[in-house]
N, CA, C and O atoms as a GROMACS GRO file, in nm:
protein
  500
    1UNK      N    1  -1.682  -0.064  -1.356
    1UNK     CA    2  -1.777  -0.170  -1.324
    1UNK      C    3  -1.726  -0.245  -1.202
    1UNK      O    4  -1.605  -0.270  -1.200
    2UNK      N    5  -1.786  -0.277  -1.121
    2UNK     CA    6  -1.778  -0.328  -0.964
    2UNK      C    7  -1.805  -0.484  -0.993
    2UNK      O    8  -1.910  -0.520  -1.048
    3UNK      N    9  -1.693  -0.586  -0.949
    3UNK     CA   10  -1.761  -0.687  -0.926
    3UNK      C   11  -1.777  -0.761  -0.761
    3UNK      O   12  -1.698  -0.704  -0.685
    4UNK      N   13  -1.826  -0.828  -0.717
    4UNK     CA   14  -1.805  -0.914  -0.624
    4UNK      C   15  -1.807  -1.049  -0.590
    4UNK      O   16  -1.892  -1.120  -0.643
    5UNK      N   17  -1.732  -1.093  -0.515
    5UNK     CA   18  -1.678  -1.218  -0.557
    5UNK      C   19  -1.702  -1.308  -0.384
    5UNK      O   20  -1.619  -1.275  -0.299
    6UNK      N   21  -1.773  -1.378  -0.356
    6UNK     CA   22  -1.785  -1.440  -0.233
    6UNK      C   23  -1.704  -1.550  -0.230
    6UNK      O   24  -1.677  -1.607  -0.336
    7UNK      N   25  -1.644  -1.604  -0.083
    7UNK     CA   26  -1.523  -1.716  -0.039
    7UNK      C   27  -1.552  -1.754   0.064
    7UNK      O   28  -1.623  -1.683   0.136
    8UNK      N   29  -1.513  -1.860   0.100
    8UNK     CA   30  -1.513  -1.916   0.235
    8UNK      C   31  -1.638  -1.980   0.257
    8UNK      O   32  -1.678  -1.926   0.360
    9UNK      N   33  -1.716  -2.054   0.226
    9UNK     CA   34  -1.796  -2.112   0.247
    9UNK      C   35  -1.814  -2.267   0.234
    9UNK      O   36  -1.747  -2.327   0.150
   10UNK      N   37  -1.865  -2.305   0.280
   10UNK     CA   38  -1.854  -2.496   0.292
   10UNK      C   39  -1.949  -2.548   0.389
   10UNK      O   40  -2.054  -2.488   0.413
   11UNK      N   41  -1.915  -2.661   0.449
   11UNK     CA   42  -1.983  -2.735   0.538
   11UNK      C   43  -1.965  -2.742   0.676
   11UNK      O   44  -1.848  -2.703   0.674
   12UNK      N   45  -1.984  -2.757   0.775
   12UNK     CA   46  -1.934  -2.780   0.902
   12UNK      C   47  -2.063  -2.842   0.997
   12UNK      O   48  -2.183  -2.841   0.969
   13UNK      N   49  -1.999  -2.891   1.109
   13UNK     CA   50  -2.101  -2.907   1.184
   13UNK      C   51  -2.149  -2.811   1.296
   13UNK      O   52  -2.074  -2.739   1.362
   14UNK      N   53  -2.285  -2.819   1.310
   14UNK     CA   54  -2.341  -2.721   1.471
   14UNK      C   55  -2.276  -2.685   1.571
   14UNK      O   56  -2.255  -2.755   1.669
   15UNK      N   57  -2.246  -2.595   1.558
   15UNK     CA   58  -2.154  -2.546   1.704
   15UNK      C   59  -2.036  -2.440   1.647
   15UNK      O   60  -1.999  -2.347   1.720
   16UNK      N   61  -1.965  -2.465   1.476
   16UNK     CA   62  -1.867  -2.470   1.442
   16UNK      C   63  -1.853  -2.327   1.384
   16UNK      O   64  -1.954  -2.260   1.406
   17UNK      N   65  -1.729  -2.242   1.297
   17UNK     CA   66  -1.694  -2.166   1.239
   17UNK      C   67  -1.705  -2.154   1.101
   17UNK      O   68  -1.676  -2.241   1.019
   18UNK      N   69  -1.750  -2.037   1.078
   18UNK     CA   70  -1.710  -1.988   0.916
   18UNK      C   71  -1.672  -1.860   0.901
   18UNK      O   72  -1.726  -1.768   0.963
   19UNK      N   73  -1.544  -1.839   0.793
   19UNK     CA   74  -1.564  -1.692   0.740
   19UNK      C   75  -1.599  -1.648   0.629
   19UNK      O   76  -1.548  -1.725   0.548
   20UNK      N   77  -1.677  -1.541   0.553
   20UNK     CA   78  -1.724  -1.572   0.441
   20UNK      C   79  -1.608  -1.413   0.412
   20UNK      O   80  -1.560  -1.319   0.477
   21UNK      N   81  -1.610  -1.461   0.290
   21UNK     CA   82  -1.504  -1.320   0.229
   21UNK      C   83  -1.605  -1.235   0.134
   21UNK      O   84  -1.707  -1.297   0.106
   22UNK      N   85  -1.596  -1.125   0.089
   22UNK     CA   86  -1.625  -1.041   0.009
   22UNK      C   87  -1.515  -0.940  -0.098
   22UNK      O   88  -1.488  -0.822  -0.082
   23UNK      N   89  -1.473  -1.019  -0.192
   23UNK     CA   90  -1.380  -0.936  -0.221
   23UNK      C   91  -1.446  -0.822  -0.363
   23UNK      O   92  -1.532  -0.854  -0.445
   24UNK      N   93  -1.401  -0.737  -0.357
   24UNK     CA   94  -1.512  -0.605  -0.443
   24UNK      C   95  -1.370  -0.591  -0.566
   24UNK      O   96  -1.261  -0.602  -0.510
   25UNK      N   97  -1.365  -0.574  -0.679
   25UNK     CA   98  -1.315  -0.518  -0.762
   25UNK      C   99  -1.379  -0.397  -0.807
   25UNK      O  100  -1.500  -0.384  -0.792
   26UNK      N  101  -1.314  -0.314  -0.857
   26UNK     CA  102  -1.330  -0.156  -0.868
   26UNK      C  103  -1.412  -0.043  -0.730
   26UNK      O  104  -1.434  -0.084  -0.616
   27UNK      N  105  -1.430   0.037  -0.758
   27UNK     CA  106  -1.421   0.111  -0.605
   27UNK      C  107  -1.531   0.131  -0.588
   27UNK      O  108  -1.616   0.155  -0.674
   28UNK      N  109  -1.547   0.123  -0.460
   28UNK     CA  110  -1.715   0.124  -0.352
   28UNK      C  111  -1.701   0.236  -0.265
   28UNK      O  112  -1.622   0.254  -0.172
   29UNK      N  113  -1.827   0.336  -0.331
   29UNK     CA  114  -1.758   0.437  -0.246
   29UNK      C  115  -1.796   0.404  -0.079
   29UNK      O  116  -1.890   0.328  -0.057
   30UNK      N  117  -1.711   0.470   0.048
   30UNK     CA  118  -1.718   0.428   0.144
   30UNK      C  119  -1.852   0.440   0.240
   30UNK      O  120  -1.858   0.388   0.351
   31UNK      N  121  -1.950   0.512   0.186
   31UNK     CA  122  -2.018   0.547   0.238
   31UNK      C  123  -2.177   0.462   0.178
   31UNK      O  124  -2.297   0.488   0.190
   32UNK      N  125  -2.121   0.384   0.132
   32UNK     CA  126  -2.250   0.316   0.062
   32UNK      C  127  -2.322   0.196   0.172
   32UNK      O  128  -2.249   0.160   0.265
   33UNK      N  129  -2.412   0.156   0.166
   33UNK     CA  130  -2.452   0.060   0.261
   33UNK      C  131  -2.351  -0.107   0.163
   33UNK      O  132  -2.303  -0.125   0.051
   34UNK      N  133  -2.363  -0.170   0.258
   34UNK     CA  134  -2.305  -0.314   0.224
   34UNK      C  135  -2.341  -0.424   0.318
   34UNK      O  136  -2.320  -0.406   0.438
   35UNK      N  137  -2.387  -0.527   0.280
   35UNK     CA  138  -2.446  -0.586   0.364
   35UNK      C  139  -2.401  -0.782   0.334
   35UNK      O  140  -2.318  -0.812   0.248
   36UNK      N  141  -2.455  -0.861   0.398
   36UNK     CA  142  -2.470  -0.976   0.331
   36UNK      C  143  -2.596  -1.012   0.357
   36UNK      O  144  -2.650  -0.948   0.447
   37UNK      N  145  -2.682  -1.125   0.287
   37UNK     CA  146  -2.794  -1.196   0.242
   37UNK      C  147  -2.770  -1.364   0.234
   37UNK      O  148  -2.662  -1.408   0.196
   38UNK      N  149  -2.862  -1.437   0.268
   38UNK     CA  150  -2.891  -1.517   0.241
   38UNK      C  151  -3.054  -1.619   0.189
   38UNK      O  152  -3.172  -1.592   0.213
   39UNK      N  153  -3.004  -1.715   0.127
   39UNK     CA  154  -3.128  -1.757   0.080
   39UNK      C  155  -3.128  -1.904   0.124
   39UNK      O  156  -3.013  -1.943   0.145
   40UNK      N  157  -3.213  -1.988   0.142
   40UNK     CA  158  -3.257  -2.122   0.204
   40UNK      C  159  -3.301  -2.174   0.116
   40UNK      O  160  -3.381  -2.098   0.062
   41UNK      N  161  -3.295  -2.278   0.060
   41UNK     CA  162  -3.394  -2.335  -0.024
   41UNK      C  163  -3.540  -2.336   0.020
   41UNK      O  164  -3.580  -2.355   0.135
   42UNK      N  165  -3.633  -2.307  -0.119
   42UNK     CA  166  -3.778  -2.245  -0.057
   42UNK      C  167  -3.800  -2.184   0.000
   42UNK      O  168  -3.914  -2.192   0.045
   43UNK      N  169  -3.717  -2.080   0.046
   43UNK     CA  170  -3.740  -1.975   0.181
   43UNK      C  171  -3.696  -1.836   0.035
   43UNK      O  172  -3.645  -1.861  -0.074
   44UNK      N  173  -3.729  -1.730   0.077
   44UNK     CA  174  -3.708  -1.558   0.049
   44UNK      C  175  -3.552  -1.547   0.058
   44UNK      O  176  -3.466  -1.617   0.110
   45UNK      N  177  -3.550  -1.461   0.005
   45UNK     CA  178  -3.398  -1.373   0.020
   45UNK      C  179  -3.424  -1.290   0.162
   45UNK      O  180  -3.500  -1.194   0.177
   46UNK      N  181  -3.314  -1.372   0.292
   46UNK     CA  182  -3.327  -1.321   0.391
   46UNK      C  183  -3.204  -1.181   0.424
   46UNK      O  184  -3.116  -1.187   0.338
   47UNK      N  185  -3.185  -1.085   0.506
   47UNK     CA  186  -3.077  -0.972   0.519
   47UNK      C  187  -3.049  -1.042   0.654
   47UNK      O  188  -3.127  -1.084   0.740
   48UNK      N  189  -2.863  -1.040   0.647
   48UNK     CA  190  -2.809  -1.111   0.726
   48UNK      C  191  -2.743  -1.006   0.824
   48UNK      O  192  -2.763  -0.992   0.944
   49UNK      N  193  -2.662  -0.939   0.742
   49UNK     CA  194  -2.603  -0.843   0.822
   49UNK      C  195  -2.581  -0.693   0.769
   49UNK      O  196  -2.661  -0.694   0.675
   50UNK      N  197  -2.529  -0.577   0.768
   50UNK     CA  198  -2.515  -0.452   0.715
   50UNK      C  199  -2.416  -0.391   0.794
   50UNK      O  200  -2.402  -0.398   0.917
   51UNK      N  201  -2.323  -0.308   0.682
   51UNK     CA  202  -2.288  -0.169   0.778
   51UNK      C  203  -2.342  -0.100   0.739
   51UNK      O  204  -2.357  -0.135   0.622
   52UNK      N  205  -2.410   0.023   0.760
   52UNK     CA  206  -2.457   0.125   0.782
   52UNK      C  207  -2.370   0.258   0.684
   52UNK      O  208  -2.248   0.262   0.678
   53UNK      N  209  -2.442   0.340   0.625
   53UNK     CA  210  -2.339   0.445   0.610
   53UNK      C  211  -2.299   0.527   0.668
   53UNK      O  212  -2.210   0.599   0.625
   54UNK      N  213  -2.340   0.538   0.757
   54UNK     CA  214  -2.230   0.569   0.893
   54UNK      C  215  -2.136   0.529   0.952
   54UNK      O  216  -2.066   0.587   1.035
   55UNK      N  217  -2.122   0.364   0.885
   55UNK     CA  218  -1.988   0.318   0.896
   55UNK      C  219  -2.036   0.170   1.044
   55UNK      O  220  -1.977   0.062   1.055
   56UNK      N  221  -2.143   0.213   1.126
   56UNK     CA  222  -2.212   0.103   1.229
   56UNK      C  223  -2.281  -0.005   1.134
   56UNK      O  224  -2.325   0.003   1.019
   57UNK      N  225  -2.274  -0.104   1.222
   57UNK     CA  226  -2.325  -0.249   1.197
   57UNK      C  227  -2.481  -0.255   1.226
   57UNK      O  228  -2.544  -0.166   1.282
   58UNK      N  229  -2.528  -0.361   1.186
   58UNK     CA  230  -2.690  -0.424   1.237
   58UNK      C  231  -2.697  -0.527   1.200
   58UNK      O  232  -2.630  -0.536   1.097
   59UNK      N  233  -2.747  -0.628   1.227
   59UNK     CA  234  -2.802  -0.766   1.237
   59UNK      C  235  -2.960  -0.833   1.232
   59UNK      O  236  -3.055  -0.814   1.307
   60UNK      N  237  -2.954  -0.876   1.171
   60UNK     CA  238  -3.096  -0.951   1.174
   60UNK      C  239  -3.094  -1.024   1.386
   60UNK      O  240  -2.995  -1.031   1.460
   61UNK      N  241  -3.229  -1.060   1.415
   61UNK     CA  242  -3.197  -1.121   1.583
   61UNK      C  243  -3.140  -1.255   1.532
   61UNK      O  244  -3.023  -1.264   1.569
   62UNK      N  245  -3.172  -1.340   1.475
   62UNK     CA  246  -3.119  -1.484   1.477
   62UNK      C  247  -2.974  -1.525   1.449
   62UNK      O  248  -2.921  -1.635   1.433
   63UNK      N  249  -2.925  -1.386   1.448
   63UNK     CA  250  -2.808  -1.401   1.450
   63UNK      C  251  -2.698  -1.299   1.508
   63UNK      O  252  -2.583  -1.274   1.471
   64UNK      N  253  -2.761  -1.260   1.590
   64UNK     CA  254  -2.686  -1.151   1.663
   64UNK      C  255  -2.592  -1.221   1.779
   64UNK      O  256  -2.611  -1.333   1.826
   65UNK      N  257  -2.506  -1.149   1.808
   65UNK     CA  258  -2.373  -1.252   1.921
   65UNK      C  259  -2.334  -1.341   1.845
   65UNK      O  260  -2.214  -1.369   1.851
   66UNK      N  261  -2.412  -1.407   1.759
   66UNK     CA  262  -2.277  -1.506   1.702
   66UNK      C  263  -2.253  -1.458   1.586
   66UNK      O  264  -2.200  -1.560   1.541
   67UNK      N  265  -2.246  -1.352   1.460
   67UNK     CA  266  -2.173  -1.339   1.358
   67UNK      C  267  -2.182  -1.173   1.397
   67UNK      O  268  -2.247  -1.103   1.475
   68UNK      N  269  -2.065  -1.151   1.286
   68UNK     CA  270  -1.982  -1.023   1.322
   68UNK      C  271  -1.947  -0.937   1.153
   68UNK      O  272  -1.855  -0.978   1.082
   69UNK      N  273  -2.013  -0.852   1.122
   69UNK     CA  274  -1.971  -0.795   0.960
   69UNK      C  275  -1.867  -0.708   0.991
   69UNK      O  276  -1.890  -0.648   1.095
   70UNK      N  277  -1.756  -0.679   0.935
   70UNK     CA  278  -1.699  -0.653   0.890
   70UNK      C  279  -1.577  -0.586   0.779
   70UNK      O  280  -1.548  -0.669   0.693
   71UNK      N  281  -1.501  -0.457   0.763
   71UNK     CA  282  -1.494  -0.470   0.619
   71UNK      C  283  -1.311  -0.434   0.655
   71UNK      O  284  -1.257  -0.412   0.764
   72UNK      N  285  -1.256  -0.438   0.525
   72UNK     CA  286  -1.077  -0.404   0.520
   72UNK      C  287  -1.084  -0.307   0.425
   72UNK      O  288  -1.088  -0.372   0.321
   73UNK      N  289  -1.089  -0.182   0.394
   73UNK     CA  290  -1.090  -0.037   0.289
   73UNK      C  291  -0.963  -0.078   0.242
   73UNK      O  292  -0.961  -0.041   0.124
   74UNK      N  293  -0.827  -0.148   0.275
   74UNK     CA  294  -0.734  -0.127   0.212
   74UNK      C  295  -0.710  -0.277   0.122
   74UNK      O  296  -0.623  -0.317   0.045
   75UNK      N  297  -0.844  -0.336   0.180
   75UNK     CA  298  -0.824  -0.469   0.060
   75UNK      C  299  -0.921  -0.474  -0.014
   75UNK      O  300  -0.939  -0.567  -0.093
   76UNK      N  301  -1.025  -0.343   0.006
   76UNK     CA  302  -1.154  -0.394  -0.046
   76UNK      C  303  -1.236  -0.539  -0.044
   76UNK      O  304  -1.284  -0.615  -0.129
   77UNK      N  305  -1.225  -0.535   0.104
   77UNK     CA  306  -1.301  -0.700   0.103
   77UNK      C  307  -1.381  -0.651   0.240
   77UNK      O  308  -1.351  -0.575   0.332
   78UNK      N  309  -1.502  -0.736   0.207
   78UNK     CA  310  -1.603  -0.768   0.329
   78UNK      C  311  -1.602  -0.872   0.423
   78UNK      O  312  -1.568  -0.976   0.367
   79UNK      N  313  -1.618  -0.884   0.509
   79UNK     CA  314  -1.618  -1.026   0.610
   79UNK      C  315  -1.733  -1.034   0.677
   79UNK      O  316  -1.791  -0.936   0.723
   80UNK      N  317  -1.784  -1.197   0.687
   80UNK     CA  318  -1.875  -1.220   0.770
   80UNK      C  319  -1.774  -1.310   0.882
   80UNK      O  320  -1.689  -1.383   0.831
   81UNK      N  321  -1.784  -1.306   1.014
   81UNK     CA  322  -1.741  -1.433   1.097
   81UNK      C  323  -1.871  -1.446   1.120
   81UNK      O  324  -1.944  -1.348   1.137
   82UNK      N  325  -1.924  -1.601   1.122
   82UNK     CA  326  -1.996  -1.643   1.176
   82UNK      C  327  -1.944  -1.770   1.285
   82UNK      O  328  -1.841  -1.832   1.260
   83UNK      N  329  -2.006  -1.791   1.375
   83UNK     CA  330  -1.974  -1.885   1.490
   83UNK      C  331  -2.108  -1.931   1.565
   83UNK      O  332  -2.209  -1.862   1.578
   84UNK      N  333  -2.089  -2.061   1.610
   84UNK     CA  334  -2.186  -2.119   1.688
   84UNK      C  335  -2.285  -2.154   1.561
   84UNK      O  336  -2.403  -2.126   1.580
   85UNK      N  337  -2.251  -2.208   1.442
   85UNK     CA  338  -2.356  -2.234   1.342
   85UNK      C  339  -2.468  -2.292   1.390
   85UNK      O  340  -2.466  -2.356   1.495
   86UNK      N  341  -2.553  -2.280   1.333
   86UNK     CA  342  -2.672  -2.383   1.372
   86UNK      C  343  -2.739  -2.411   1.199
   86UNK      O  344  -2.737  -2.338   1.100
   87UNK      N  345  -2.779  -2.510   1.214
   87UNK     CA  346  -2.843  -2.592   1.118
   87UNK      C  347  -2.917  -2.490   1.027
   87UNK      O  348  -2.911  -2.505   0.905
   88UNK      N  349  -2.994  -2.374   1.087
   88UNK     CA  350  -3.094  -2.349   1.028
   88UNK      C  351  -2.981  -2.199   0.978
   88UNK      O  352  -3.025  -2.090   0.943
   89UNK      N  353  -2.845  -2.231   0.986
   89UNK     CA  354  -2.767  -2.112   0.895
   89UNK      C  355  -2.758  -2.146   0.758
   89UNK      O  356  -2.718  -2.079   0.663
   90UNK      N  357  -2.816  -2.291   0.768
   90UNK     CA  358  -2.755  -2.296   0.633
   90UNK      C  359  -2.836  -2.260   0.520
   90UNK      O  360  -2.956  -2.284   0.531
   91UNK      N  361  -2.788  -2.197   0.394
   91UNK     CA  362  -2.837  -2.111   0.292
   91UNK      C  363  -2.724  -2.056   0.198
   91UNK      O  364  -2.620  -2.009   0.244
   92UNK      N  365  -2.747  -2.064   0.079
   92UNK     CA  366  -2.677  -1.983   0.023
   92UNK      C  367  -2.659  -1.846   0.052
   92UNK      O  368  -2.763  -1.781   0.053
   93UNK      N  369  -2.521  -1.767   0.084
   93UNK     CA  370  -2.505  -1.640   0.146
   93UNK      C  371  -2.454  -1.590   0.014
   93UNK      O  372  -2.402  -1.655  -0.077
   94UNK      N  373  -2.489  -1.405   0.022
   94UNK     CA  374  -2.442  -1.335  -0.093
   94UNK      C  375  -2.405  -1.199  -0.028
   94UNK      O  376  -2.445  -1.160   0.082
   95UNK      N  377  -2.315  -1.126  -0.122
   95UNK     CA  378  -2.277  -0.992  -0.068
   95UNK      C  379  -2.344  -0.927  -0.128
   95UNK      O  380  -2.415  -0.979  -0.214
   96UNK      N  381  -2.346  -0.771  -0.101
   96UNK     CA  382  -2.409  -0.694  -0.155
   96UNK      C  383  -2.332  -0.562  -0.122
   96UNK      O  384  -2.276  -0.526  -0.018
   97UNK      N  385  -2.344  -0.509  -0.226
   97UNK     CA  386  -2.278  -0.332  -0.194
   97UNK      C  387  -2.326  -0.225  -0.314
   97UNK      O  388  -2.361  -0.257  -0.427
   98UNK      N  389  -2.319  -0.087  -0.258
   98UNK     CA  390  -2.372   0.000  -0.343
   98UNK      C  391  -2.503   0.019  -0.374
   98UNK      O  392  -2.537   0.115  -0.443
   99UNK      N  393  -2.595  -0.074  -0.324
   99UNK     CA  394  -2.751  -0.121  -0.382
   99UNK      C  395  -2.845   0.052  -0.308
   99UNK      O  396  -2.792   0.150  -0.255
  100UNK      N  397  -2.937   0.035  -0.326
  100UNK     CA  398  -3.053   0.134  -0.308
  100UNK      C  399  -3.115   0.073  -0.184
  100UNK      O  400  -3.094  -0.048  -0.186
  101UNK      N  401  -3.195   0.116  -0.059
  101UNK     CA  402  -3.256   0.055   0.046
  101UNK      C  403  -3.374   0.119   0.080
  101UNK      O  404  -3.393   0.238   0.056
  102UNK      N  405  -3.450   0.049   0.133
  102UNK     CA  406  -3.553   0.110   0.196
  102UNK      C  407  -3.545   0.178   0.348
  102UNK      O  408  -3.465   0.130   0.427
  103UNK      N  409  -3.643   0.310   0.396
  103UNK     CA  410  -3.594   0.377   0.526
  103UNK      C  411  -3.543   0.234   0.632
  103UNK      O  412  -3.584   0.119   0.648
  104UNK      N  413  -3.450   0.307   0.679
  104UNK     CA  414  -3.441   0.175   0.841
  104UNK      C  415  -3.289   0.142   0.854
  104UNK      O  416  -3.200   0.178   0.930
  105UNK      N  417  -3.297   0.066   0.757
  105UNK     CA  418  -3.147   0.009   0.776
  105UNK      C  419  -3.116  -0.040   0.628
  105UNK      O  420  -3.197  -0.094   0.553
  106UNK      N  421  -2.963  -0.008   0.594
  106UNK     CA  422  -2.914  -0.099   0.446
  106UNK      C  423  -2.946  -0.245   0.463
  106UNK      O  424  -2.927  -0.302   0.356
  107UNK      N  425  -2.984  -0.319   0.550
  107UNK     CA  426  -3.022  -0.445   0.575
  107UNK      C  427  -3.191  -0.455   0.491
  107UNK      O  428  -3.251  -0.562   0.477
  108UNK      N  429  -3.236  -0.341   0.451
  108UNK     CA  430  -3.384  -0.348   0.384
  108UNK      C  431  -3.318  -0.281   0.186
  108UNK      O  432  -3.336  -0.175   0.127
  109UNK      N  433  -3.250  -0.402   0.152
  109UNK     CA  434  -3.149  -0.413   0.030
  109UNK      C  435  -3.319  -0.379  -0.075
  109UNK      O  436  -3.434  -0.411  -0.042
  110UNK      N  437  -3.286  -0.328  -0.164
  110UNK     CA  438  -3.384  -0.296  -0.316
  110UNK      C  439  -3.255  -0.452  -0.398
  110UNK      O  440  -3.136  -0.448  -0.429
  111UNK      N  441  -3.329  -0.532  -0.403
  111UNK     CA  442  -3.229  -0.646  -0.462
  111UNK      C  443  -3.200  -0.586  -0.629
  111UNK      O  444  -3.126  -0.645  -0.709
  112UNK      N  445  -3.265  -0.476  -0.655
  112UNK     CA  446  -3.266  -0.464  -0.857
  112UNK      C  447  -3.236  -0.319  -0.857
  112UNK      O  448  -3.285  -0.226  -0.920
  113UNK      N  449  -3.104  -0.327  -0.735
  113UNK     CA  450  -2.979  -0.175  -0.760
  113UNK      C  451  -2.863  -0.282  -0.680
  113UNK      O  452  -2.845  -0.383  -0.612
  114UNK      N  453  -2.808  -0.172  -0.751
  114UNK     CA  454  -2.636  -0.199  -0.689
  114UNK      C  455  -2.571  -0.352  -0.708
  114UNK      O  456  -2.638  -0.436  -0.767
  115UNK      N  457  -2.452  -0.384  -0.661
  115UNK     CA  458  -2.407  -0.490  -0.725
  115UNK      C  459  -2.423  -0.584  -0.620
  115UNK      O  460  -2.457  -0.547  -0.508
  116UNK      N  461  -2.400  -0.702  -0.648
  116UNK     CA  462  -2.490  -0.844  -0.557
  116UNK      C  463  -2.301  -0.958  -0.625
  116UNK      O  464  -2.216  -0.947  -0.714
  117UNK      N  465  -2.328  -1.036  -0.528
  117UNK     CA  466  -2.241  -1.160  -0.584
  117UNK      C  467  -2.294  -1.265  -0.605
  117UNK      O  468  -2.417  -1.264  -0.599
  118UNK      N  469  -2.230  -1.388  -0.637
  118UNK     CA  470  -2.304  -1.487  -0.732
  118UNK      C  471  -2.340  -1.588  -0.591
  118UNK      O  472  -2.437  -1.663  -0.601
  119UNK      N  473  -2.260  -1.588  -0.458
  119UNK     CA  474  -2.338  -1.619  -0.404
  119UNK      C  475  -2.239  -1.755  -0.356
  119UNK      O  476  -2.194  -1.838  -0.435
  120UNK      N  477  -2.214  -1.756  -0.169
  120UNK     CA  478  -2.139  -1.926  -0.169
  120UNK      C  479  -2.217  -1.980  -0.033
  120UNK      O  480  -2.255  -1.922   0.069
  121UNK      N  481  -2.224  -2.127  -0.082
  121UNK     CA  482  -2.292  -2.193  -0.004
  121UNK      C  483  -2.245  -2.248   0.134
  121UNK      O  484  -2.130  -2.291   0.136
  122UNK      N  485  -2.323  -2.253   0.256
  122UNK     CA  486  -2.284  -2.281   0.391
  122UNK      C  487  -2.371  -2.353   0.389
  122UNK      O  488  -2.468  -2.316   0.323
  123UNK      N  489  -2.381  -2.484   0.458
  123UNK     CA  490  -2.443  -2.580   0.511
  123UNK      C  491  -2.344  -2.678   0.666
  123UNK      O  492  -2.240  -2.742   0.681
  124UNK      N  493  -2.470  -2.628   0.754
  124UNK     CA  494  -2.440  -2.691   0.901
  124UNK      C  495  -2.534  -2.795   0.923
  124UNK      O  496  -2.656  -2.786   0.932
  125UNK      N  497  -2.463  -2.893   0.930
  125UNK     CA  498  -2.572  -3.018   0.998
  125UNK      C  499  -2.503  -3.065   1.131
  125UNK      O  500  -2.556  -3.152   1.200
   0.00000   0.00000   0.00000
C-alpha cells in the first residue's frame, strides 16, 4: 500500500518562495505519471504540474517559468519549487502518483485511481 505525504507549505508574501515535498511510502513504479494539484476555495481541482512517463515535465501556463516538478528515485520524494508566488497560488496543493489519466498529458489525473495526498496549504498575500 502506497502512501503520500505532502510538506512544505505555509504562507508567504507575493514575489516569494516555496517548496512543497512529496514523500511516497512503498514503491511507485517509475514509469507511472505523478503530478501535483491544487484546489482554491470554490474553485475545481486544478493540475499543477506532471512528469510524464517518459520521465519529461509539463505545466499548466499560469505557472510555467516560475515552478519546477521534480522527483529524487533514491528518496522517493516529489518536489514542487515554486517562486515568484502570486496571490492567486494560493490553494490547497496535493500530490498525486500512480493514478489513471486521460489522452494528453498525466496532468489530465482520473482523481478516483491511484494514490492522492491529504493535501498542504499555500497561501500568498
Amino acid at each position: 500500500h502506497v502512501q503520500l505525504v505532502e510538506s512544505g507549505g505555509g504562507s508567504v508574501q507575493a514575489g516569494g518562495s516555496l517548496r512543497l515535498s512529496c514523500a511516497a511510502s512503498g514503491y511507485i513504479y517509475s514509469r507511472n505519471c505523478m503530478g501535483w494539484f491544487r484546489q482554491a476555495p470554490g474553485k475545481g481541482r486544478e493540475a499543477v504540474a506532471a512528469i510524464e512517463r517518459d520521465g519529461s515535465t509539463s505545466y499548466t501556463d499560469s505557472v510555467k517559468g516560475r515552478f519546477t516538478i521534480s522527483k529524487d528515485n533514491a528518496k522517493n520524494t516529489m518536489y514542487l519549487h515554486m517562486n515568484s508566488l502570486k496571490p492567486e497560488d494560493t490553494a490547497m496543493y496535493y500530490c498525486a502518483a500512480g493514478y489513471r489519466y486521460y489522452p494528453g498529458s498525466c496532468r489530465h489525473a482520473r482523481a478516483d485511481s491511484g494514490y492522492w495526498g491529504q493535501g498542504t496549504q499555500v497561501t500568498v498575500s
